[in-house]
C-alpha positions as semicolon CSV with decimal commas, in nm:
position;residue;x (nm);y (nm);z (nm)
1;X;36,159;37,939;2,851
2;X;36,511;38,127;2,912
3;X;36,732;38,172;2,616
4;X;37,038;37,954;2,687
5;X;37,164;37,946;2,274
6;X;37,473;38,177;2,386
7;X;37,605;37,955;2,686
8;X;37,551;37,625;2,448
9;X;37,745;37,793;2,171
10;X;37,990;37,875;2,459
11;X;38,016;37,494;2,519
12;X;38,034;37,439;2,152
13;X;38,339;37,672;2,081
14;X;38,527;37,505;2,342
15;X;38,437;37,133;2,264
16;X;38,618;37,222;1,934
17;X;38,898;37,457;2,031
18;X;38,744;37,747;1,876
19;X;38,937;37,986;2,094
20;X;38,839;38,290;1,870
21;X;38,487;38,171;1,870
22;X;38,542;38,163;2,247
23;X;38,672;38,470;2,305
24;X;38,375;38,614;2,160
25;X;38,173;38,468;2,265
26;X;38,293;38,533;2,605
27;X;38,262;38,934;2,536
28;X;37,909;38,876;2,388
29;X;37,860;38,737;2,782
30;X;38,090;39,015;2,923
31;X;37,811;39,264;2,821
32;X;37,466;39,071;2,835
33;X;37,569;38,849;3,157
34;X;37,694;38,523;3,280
35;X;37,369;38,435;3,497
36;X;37,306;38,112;3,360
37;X;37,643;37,980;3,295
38;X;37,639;37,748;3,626
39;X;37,312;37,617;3,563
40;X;37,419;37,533;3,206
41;X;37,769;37,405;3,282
42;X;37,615;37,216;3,551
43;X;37,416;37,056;3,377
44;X;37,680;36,963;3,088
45;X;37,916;36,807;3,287
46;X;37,658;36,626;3,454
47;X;37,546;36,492;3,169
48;X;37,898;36,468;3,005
49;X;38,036;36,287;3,261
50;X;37,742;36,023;3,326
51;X;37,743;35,939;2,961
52;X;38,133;35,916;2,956
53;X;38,235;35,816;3,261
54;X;37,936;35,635;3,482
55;X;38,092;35,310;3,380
56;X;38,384;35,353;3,533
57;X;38,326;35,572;3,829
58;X;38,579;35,373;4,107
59;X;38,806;35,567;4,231
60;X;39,064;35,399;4,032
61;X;38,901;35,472;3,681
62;X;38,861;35,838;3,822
63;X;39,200;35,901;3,871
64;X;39,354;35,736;3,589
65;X;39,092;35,955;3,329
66;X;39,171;36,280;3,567
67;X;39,556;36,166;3,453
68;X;39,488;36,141;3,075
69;X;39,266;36,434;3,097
70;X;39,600;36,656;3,192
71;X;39,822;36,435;2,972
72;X;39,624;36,584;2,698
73;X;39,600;36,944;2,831
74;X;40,023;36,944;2,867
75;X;40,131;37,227;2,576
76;X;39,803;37,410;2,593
77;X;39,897;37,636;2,896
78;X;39,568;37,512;3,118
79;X;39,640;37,248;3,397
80;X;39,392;37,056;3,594
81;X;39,344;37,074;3,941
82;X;39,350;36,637;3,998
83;X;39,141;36,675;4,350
84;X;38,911;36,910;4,233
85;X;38,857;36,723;3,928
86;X;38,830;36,420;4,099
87;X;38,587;36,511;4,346
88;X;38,360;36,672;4,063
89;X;38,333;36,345;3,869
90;X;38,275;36,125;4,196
91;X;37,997;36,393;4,273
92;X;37,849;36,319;3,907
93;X;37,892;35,935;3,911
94;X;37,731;35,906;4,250
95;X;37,534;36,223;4,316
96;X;37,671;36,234;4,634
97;X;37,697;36,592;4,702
98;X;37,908;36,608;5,086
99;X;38,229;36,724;4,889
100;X;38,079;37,031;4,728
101;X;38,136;37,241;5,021
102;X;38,478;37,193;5,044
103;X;38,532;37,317;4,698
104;X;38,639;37,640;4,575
105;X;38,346;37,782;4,321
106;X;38,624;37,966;4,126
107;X;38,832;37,639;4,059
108;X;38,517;37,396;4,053
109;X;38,401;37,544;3,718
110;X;38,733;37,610;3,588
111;X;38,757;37,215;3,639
112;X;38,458;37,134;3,513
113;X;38,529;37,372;3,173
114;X;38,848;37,153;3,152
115;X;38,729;36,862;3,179
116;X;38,437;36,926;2,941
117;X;38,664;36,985;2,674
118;X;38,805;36,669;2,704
119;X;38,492;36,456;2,736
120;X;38,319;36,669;2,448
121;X;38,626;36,701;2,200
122;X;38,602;36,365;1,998
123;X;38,226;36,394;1,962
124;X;38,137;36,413;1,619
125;X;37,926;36,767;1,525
126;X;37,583;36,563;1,529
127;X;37,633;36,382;1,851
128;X;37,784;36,710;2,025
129;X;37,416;36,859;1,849
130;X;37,231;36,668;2,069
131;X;37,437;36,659;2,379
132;X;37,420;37,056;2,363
133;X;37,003;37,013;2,318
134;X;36,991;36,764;2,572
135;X;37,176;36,998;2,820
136;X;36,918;37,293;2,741
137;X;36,617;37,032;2,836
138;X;36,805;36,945;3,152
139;X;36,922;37,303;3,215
140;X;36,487;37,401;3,175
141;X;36,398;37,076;3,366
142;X;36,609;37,193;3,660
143;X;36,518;37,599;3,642
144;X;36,115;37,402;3,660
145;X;36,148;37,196;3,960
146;X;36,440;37,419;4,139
147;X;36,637;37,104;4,170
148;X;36,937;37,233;4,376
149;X;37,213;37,219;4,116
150;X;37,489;36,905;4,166
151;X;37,884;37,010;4,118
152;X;37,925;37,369;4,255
């Protein structure tokens, strides 16, 4: 089983705006290696969004949280692509995976950091806990089966 402890912190500093925790963290990754930091982003949003979001995945409801999303970024100096965004929580909600080609890599998981931090950022510390563990079971589940990875 692959160590994944310093990408799930990574998620962890940034669900709570830990941005010297993040920074380091980011150096501890400059030196050992960001191999796994798809996989394990992948499978957060995935999961992030399907809790958050799979109730209200029209196109409508994806919008208007893609909106609040960047209404709550404004002051922070980060903006949100809105298509980009978009198009990675349709591909979430509905696994249909046509629209990942057309994306930039580069600004998919700059979305998908983004938009964890809102989805993660009111979770209490137990309930973001378990999100993180859940992520590391998906993040091993997929790395067993080679299940091609959705959003990137």
């Amino acid at each position: 089983m692959i160590d994944r402890s310093t990408y799930l912190e990574l998620l962890r500093e940034l669900a709570r705006g830990d941005s010297e925790g993040y920074r380091r963290r980011c150096d501890e990754l400059d030196a050992q290696g960001w191999g796994e930091l798809a996989l394990v982003l992948g499978a957060a949003f995935y999961l992030a969004v399907r809790k958050r979001l799979a109730m209200s995945s029209d196109q409508a409801s994806i919008i208007r949280y893609v909106a609040h999303a960047r209404v709550e970024m404004l002051g922070t100096g980060f903006d949100l692509d809105p298509k980009v965004a978009e198009s990675l929580i349709r591909i979430a909600t509905t696994d249909d995976i046509s629209e990942v080609e057309d994306l930039d890599s580069d600004l998919a998981i700059e979305a998908e950091m983004l938009l964890l931090w809102s989805l993660l950022r009111s979770l209490p510390e137990s309930e973001l806990s378990r999100f993180l563990a859940e992520v590391d079971t998906l993040s091993q589940q997929w790395t067993t089966e080679q299940t091609p990875l959705p959003p990137h």
